[in-house]
Short mmCIF file of C-alpha atoms and ligand atoms in Angstrom, two decimals:
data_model
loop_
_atom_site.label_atom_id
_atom_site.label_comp_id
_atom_site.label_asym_id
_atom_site.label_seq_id
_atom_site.Cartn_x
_atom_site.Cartn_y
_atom_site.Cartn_z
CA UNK A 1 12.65 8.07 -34.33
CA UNK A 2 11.19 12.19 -34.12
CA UNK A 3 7.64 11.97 -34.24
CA UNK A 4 7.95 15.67 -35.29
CA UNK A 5 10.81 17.98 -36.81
CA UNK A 6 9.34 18.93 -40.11
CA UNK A 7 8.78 22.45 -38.74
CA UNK A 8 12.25 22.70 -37.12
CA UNK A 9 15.75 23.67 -39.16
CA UNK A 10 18.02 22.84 -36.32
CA UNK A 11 18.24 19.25 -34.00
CA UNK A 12 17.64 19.42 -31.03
CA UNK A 13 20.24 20.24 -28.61
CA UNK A 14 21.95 17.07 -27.05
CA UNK A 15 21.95 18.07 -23.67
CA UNK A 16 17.90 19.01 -24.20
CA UNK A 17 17.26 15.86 -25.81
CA UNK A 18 18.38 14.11 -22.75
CA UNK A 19 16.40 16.18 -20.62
CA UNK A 20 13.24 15.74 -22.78
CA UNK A 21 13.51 12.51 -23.33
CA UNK A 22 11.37 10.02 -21.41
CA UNK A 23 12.07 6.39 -23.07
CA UNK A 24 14.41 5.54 -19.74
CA UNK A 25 11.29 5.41 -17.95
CA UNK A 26 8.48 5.35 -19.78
CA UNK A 27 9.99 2.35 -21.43
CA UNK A 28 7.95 0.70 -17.95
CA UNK A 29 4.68 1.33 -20.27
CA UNK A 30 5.61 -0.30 -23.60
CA UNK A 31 3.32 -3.65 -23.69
CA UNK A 32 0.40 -0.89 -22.82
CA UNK A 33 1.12 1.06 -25.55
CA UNK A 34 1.33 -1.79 -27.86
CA UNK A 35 -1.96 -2.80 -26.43
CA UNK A 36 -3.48 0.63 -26.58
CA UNK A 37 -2.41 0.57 -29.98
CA UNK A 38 -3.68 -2.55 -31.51
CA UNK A 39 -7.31 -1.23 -29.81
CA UNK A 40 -6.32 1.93 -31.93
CA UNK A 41 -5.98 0.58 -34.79
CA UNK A 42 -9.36 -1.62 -34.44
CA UNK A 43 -10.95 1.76 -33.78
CA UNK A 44 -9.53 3.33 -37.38
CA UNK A 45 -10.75 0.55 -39.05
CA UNK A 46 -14.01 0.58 -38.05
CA UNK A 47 -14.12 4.08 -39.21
CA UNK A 48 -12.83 3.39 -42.27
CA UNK A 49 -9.76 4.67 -42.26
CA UNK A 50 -8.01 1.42 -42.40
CA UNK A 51 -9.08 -1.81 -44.74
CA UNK A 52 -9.24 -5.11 -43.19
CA UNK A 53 -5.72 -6.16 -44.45
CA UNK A 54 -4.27 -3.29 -42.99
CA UNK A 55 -5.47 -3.67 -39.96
CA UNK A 56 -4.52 -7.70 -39.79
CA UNK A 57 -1.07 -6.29 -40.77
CA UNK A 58 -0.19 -4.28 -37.99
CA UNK A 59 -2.17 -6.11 -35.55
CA UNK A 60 -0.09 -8.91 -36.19
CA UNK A 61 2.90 -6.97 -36.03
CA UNK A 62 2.00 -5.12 -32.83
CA UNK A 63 1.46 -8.59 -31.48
CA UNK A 64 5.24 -10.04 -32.31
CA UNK A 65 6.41 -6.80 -31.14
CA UNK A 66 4.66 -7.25 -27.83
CA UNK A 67 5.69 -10.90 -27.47
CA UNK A 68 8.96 -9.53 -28.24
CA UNK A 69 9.40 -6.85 -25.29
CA UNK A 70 7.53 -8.92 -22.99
CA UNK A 71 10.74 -11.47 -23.39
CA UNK A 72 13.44 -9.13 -23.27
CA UNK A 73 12.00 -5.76 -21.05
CA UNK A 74 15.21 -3.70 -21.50
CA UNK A 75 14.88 -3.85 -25.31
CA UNK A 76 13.40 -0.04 -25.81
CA UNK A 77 16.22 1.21 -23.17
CA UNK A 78 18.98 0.50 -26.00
CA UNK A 79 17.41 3.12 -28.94
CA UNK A 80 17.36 6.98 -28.69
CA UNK A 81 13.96 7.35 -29.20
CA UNK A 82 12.51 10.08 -27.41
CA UNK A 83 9.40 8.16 -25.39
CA UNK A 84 7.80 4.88 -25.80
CA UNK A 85 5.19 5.91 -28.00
CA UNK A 86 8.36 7.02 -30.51
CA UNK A 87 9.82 3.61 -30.04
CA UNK A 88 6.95 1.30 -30.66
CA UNK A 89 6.16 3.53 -33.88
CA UNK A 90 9.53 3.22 -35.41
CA UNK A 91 9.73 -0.48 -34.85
CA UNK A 92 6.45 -0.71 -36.05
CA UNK A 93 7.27 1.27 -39.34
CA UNK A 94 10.50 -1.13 -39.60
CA UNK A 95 8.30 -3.91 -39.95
CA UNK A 96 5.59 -3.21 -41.90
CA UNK A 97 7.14 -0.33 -44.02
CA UNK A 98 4.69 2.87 -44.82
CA UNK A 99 1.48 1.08 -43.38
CA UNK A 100 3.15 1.81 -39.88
CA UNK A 101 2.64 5.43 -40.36
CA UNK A 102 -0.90 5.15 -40.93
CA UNK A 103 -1.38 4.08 -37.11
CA UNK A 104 -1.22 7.77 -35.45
CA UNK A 105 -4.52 9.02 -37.64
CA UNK A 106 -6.55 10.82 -35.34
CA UNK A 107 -4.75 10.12 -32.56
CA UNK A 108 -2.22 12.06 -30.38
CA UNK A 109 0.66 11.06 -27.63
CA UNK A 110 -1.48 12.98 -25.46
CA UNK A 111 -4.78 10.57 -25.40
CA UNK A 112 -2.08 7.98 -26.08
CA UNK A 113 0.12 8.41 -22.69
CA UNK A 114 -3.11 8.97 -20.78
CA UNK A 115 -4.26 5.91 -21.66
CA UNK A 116 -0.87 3.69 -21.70
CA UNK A 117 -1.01 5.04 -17.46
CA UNK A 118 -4.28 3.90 -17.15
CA UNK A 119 -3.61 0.60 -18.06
CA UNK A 120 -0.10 0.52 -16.23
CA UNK A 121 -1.95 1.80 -13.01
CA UNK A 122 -4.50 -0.75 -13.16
CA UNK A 123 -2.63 -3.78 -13.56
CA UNK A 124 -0.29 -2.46 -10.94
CA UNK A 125 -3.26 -1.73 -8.30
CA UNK A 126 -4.54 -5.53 -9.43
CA UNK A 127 -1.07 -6.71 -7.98
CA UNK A 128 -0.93 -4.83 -5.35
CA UNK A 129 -4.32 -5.87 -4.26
CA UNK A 130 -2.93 -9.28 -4.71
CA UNK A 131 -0.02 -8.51 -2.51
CA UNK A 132 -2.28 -6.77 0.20
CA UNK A 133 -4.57 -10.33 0.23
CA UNK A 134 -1.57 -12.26 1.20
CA UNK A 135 -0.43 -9.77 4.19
CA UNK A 136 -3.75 -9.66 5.43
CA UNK A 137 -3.42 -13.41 4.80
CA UNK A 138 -0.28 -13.76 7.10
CA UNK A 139 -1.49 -11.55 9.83
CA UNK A 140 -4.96 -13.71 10.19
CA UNK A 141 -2.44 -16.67 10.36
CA UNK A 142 -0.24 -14.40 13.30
CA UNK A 143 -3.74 -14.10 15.03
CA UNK A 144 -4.61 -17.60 14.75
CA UNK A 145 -1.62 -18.68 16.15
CA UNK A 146 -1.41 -16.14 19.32
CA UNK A 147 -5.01 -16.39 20.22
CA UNK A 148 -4.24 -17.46 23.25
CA UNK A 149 -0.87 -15.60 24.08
CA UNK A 150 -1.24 -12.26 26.21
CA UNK A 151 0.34 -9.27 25.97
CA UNK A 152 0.57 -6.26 27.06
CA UNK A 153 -1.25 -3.15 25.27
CA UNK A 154 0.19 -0.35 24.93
CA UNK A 155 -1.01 3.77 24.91
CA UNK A 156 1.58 6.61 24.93
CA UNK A 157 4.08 3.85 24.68
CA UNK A 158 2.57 2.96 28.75
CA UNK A 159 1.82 -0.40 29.89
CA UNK A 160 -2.24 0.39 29.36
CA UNK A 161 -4.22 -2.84 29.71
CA UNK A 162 -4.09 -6.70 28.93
CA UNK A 163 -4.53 -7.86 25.58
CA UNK A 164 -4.56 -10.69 23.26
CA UNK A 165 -1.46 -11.06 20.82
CA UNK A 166 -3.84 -12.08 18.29
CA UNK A 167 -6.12 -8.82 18.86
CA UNK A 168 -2.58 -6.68 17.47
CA UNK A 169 -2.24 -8.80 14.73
CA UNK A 170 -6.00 -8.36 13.40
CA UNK A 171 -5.69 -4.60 14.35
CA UNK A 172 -3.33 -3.97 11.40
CA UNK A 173 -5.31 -6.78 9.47
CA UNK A 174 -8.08 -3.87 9.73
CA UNK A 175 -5.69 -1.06 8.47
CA UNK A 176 -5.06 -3.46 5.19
CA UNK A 177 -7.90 -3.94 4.40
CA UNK A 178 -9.45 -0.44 4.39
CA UNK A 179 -6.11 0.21 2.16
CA UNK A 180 -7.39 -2.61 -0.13
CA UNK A 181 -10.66 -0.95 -0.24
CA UNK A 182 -9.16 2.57 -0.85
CA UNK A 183 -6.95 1.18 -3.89
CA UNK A 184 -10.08 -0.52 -5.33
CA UNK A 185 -12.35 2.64 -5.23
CA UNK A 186 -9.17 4.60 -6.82
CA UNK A 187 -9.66 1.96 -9.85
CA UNK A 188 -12.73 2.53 -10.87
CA UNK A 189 -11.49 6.12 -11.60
CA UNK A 190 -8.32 4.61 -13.41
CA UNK A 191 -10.28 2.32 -15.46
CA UNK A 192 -11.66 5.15 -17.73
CA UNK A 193 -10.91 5.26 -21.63
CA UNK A 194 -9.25 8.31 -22.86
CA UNK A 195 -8.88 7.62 -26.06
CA UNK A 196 -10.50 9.53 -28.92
CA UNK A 197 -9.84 12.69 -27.02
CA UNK A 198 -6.83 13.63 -29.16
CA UNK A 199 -4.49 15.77 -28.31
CA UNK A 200 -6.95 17.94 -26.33
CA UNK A 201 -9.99 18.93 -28.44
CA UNK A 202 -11.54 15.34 -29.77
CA UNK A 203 -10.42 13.71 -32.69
CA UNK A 204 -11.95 14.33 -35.93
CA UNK A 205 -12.42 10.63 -37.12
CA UNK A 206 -16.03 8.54 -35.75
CA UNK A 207 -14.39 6.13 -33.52
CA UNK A 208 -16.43 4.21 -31.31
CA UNK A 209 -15.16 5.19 -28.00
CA UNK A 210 -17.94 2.87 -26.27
CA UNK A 211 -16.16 0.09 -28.01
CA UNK A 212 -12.62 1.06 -27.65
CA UNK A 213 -13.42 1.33 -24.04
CA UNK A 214 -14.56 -2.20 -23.89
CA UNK A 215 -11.38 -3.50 -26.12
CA UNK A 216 -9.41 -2.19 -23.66
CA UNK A 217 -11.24 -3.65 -20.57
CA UNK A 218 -12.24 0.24 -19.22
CA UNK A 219 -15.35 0.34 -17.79
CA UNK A 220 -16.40 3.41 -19.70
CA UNK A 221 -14.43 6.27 -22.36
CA UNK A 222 -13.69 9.36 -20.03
CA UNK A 223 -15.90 12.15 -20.91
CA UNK A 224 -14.32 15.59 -21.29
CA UNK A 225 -11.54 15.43 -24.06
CA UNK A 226 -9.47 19.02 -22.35
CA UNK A 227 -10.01 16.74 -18.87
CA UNK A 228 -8.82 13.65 -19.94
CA UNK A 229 -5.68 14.09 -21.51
CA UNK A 230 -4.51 16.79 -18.66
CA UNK A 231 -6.12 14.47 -15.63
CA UNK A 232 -3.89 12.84 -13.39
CA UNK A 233 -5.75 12.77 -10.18
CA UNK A 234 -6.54 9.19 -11.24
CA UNK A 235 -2.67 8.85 -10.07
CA UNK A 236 -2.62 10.86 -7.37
CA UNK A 237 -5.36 8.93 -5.33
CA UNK A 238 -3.62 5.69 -6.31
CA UNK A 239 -0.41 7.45 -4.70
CA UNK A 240 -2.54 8.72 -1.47
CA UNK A 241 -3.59 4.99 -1.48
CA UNK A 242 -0.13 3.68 -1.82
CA UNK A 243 0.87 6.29 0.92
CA UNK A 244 -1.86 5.70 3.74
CA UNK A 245 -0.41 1.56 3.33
CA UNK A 246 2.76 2.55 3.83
CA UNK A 247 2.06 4.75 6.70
CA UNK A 248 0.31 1.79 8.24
CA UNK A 249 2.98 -0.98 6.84
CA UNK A 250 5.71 1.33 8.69
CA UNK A 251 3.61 1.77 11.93
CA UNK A 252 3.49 -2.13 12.03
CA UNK A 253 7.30 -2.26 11.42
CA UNK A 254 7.80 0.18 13.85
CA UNK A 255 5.45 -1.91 16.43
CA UNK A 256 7.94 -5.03 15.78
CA UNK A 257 11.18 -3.54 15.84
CA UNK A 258 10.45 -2.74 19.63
CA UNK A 259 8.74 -6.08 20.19
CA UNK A 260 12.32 -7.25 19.02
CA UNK A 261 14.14 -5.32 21.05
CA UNK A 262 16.28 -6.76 23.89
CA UNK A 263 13.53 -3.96 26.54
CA UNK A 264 10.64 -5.95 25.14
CA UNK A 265 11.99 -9.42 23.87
CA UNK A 266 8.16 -10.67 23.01
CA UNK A 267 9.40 -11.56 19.51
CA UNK A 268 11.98 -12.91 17.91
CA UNK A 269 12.18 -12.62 13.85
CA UNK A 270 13.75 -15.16 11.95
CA UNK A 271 17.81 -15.24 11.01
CA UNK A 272 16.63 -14.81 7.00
CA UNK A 273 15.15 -11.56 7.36
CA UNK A 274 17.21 -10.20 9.95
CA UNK A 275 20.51 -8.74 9.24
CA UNK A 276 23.97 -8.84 11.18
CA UNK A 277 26.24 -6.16 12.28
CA UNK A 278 30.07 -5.57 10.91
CA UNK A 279 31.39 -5.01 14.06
CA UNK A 280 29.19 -6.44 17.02
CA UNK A 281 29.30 -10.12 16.50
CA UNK A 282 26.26 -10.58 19.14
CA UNK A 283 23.82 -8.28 16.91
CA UNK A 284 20.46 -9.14 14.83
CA UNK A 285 19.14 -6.32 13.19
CA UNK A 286 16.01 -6.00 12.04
CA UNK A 287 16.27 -4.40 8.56
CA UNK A 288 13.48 -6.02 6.97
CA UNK A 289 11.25 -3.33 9.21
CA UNK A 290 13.01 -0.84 8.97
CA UNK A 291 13.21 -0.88 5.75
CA UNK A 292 9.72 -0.93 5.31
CA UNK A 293 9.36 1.68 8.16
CA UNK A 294 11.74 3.65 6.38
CA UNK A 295 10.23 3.50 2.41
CA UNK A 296 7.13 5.36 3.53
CA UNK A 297 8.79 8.22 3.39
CA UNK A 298 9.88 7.52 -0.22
CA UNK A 299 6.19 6.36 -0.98
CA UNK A 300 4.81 8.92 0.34
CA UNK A 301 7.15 11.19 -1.43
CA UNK A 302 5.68 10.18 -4.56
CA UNK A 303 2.49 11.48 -3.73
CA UNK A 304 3.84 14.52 -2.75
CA UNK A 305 5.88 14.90 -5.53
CA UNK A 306 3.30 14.58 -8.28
CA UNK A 307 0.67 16.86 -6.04
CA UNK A 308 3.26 19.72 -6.61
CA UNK A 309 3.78 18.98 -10.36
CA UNK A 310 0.16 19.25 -10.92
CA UNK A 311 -0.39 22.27 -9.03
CA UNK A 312 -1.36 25.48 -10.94
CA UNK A 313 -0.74 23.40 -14.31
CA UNK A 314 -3.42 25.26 -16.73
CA UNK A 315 -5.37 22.95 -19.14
CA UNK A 316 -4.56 20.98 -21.29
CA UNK A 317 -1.69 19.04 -21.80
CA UNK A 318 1.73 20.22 -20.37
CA UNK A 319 5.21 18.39 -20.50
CA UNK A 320 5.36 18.84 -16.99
CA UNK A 321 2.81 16.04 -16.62
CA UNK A 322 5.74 13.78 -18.43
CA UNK A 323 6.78 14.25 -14.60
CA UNK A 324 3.72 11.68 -13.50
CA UNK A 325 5.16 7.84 -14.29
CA UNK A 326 7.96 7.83 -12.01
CA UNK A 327 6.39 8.78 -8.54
CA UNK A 328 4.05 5.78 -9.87
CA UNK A 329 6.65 3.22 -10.84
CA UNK A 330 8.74 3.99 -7.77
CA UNK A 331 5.66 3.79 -5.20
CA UNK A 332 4.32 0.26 -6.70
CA UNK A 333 7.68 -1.01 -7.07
CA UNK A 334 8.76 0.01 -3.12
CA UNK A 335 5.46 -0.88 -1.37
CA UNK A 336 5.23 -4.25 -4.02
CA UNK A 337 8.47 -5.41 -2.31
CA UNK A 338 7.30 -3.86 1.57
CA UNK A 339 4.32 -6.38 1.26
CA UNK A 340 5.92 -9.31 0.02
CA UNK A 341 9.02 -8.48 2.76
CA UNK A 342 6.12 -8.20 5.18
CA UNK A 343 4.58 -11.62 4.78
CA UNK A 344 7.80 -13.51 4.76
CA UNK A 345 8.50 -11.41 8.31
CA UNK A 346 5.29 -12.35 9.66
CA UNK A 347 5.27 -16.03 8.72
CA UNK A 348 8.58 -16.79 10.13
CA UNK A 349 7.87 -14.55 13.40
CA UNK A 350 8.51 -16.07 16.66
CA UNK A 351 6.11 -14.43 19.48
CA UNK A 352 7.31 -15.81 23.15
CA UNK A 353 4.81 -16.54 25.13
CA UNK A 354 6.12 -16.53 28.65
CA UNK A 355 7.64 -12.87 28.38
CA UNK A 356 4.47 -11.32 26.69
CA UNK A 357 2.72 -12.69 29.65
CA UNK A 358 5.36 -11.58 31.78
CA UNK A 359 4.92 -7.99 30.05
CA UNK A 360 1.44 -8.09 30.89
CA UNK A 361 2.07 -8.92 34.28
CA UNK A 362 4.20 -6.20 35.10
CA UNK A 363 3.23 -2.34 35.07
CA UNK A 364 -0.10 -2.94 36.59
CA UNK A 365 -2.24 -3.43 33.57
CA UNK A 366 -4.65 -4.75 35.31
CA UNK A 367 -5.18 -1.64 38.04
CA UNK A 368 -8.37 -0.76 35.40
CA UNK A 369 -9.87 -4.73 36.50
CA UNK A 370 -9.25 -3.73 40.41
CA UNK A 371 -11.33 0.02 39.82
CA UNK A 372 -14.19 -2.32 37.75
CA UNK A 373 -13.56 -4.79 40.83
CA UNK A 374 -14.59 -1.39 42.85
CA UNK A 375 -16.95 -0.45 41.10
CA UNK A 376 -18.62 -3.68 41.70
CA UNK A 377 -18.98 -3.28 44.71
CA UNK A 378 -21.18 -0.05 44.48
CA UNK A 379 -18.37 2.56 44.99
CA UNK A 380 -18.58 5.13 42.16
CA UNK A 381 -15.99 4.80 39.16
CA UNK A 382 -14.15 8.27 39.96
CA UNK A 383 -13.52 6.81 43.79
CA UNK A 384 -12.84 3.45 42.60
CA UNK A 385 -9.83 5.64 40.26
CA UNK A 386 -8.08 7.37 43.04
CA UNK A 387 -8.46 4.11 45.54
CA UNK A 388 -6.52 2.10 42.86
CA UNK A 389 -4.02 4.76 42.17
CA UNK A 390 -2.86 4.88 45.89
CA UNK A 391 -3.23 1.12 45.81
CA UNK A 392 -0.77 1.64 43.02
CA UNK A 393 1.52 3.85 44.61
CA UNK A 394 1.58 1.34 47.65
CA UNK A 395 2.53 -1.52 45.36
CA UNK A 396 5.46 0.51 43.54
CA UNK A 397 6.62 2.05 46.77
CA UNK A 398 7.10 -2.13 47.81
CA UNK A 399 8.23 -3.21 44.16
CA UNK A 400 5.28 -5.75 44.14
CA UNK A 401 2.77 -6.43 41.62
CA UNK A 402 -0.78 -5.58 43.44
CA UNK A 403 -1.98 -9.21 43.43
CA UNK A 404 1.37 -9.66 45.27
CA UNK A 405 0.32 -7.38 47.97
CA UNK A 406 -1.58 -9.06 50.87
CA UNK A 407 -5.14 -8.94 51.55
CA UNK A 408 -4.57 -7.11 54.48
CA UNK A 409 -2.62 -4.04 52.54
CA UNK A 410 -5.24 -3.94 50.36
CA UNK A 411 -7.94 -3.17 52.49
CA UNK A 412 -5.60 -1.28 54.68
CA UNK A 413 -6.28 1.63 51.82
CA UNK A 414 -9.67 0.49 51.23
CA UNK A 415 -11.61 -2.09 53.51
CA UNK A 416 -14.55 -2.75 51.58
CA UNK A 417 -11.84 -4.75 49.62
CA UNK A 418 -12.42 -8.75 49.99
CA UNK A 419 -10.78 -12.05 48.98
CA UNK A 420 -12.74 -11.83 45.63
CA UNK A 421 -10.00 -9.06 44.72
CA UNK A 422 -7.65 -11.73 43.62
CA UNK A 423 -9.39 -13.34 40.97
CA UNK A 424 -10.56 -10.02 39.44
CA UNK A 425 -6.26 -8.95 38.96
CA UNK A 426 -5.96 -12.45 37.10
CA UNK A 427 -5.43 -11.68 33.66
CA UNK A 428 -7.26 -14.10 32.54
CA UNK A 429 -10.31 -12.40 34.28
CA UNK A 430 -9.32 -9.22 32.38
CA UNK A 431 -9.65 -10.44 29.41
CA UNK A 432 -12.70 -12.69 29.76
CA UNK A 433 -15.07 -9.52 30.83
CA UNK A 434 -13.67 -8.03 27.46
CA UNK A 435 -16.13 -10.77 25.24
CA UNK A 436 -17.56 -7.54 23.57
CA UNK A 437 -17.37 -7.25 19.62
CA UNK A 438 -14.31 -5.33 18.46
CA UNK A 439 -12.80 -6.35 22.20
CA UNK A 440 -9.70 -8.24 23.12
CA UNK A 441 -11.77 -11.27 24.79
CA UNK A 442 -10.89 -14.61 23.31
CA UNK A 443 -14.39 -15.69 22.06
CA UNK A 444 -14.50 -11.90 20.83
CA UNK A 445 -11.09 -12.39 18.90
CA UNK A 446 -11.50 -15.68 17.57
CA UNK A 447 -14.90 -14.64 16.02
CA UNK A 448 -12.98 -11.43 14.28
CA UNK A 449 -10.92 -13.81 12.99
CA UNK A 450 -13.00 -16.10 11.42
CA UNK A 451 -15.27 -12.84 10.53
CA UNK A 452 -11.79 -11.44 8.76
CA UNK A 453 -11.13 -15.12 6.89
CA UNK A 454 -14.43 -14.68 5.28
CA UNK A 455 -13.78 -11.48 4.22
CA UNK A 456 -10.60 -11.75 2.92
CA UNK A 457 -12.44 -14.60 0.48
N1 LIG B 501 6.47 11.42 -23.01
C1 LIG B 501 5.29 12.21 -22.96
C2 LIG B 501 4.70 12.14 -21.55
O1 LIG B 501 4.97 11.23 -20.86
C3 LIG B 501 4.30 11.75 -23.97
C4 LIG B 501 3.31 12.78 -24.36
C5 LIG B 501 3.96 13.79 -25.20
N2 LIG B 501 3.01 14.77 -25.64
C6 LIG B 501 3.41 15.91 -26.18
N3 LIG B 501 2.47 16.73 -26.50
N4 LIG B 501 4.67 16.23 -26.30
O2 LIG B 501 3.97 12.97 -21.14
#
């Protein structure tokens, strides 16, 4: 059905009705409109504009409607209507006859679609928060179960120093959950109520936006009519949000897909979310990562696609902001399956103990220990540096680990070197003299993860 046309003496062109039209996606929307519009038309009434029977009328009928398209969600994609707001309004006209057409007083698809995304946006940042608890969920778990597996860490992709497995695991636990806090402070500038703003100057009919707010579960009606039905920097930070996650989701699939790797071999993921090769019979690939490694480009594409739609738009209203729901859809739809993809990767992840150790072991990691082991002994950090780097160039230059090299090598570079040496290159030693909060040491870690259970509730 045309919401409009009584001005026109021509249809509209075929090939511009397709590109106008929005029902193929905004179709995503249609229980929120229905629910936007039953709080509509409990607004009307209570400014007199519809009688009590009326209003029981098309609440009722709203109601079956949205029991209806809750059952079957491809319904709407079937008609030619031109948006959602033109579907639910025909069907709504079909069932209750004239009354139907009584439901757009005072109001306008402007305020309409602002609100509709609203709600969309905030029931998809509650699942996504959801989704977000349960990854931070399965990496506490990872950390739980490697507390006492070493690795080694890494900087500029360098064997750097000895660390816990665990202490990776909570590291991107972190990242989460500053991505859960982000999305949460982007909701409380979702959850605002735009309508009663009209189609950008107010509406002319006494509707209590206070209450229409709080039918609608916002915390509040927006407050600048020209603002509210043109603002959609309430999606853009949910986007940013979205994109920051996926940034870190990808960095963490990146992270494994090395670990995997026959160079590393510290883990192994499981056969049901690895893939197999067409050719090499030996191969398992690990497309579950990079898949997720590769979506943040798409996710992040959605930001950057709405941020140029928006840019330079003058106030109020422009079609061009018709341009807004599917960077949205697409982003909660890609990162909703990269966290549930996640968590099934993580649970099922094998982490091998003996060659994390062994990676640990190898590429002297623990030349920082022998320079603190230096320093103990009163010789000044810088020294202590360039004693342990030719102590390091000794060991390479006789492919041995330095607490392979005899006592007698070692103090052939530097005599004030004694027996104690050895114990100080354990790794175990390394790790212990990191108890320090926010360090890798394994009282240090096993408090962060209790610390992170209780926040994660
Ligand atoms: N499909 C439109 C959108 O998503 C609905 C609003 C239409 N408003 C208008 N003034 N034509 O933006």
């Amino acid at each position: 059905m045309a919401l409009w046309g009584g001005r026109f003496e021509t249809k509209p062109d075929e090939l511009f009705k397709q590109f106008n039209d929005s029902l193929p996606v905004d179709a995503a929307l249609a229980l929120q409109d229905i629910e936007g519009s039953i709080a509509w038309a409990k607004a009307i009434h209570r400014a007199g504009v519809l009688n009590a029977e009326e209003l029981a009328k098309l609440s009722s009928a709203l109601s079956s409607l949205k029991s209806e398209i809750a059952n079957a969600p491809a319904l709407p994609l079937s008609s030619s209507d031109e948006d959602i707001h033109s579907y639910i309004e025909r069907r709504l006209i079909e069932a209750v006859g004239d009354l139907g057409k009584k439901l757009h007083t005072g109001r306008s698809r402007n305020d309409q679609v602002a609100t509709d995304f609203r709600l969309y946006a905030r029931a998809q940042i509650d699942a996504r928060l959801l989704e977000m608890k349960e990854a931070r969920r399965a990496l506490i778990d990872l950390a739980e179960c490697t507390k006492s597996i070493v690795t080694s860490g890494y900087t500029h992709m360098q064997r750097a120093q000895p660390i816990l497995f665990a202490h990776w695991a909570l590291a991107y636990q972190e990242m989460l959950e500053r991505d859960a806090a982000r999305l949460l402070d982007a909701r409380k500038r979702v959850n605002l109520s735009p309508l009663g703003s009209g189609a950008l100057a107010g509406t002319t009919y006494q509707v209590d936006r206070e209450q229409i707010a709080k039918d609608l579960g916002f915390d509040a009606p927006t407050r600048n009519s020209l603002d509210a039905t043109s603002d959609r920097d309430f999606v853009l930070e949910t986007l940013s949000a979205n994109s920051i996650a996926a940034l870190h989701l990808s960095r963490l699939a990146e992270d494994l897909i090395l670990f995997a790797s026959q160079e590393f071999a510290i883990v192994e993921m499981h056969d049901s979310v690895s893939s197999g090769s067409s050719l090499m019979p030996q191969k398992k690939n690990p497309d579950a990562c990079e898949l997720i490694r590769g979506k943040a480009g798409r996710i992040f594409g959605a930001f950057a696609s709405l941020a140029m739609t928006v840019k330079g738009l003058p106030l109020a209203y422009n079609k061009d902001l018709q341009e807004d729901k599917e960077p949205l859809i697409d982003s909660m739809q890609q990162l909703s399956m990269c966290l549930r993809v996640l968590v099934r990767v993580l649970d099922t992840l094998k982490v091998r103990e003996d060659c994390a150790r062994n990676s640990a072991l190898g590429g002297y990691a623990n030349a920082t220990e022998l320079a603190d082991y230096l320093v103990g002994k009163g010789i000044p950090f810088r020294d202590a540096h360039d004693i342990v780097g030719k102590l390091v160039r000794h060991a390479i230059d006789k492919s041995k680990r330095l607490e392979d090299l005899p006592l007698a090598e070692l103090q052939s570079i530097d005599k004030r070197i004694d027996a104690g040496v050895f114990k100080s290159l354990e790794l175990e030693t390394g790790l212990a003299r990191r108890e320090i909060p926010g360090g890798t040491g394994p009282k240090a870690v096993a408090d962060a993860i209790l610390q992170a259970r209780v926040r994660l509730g």
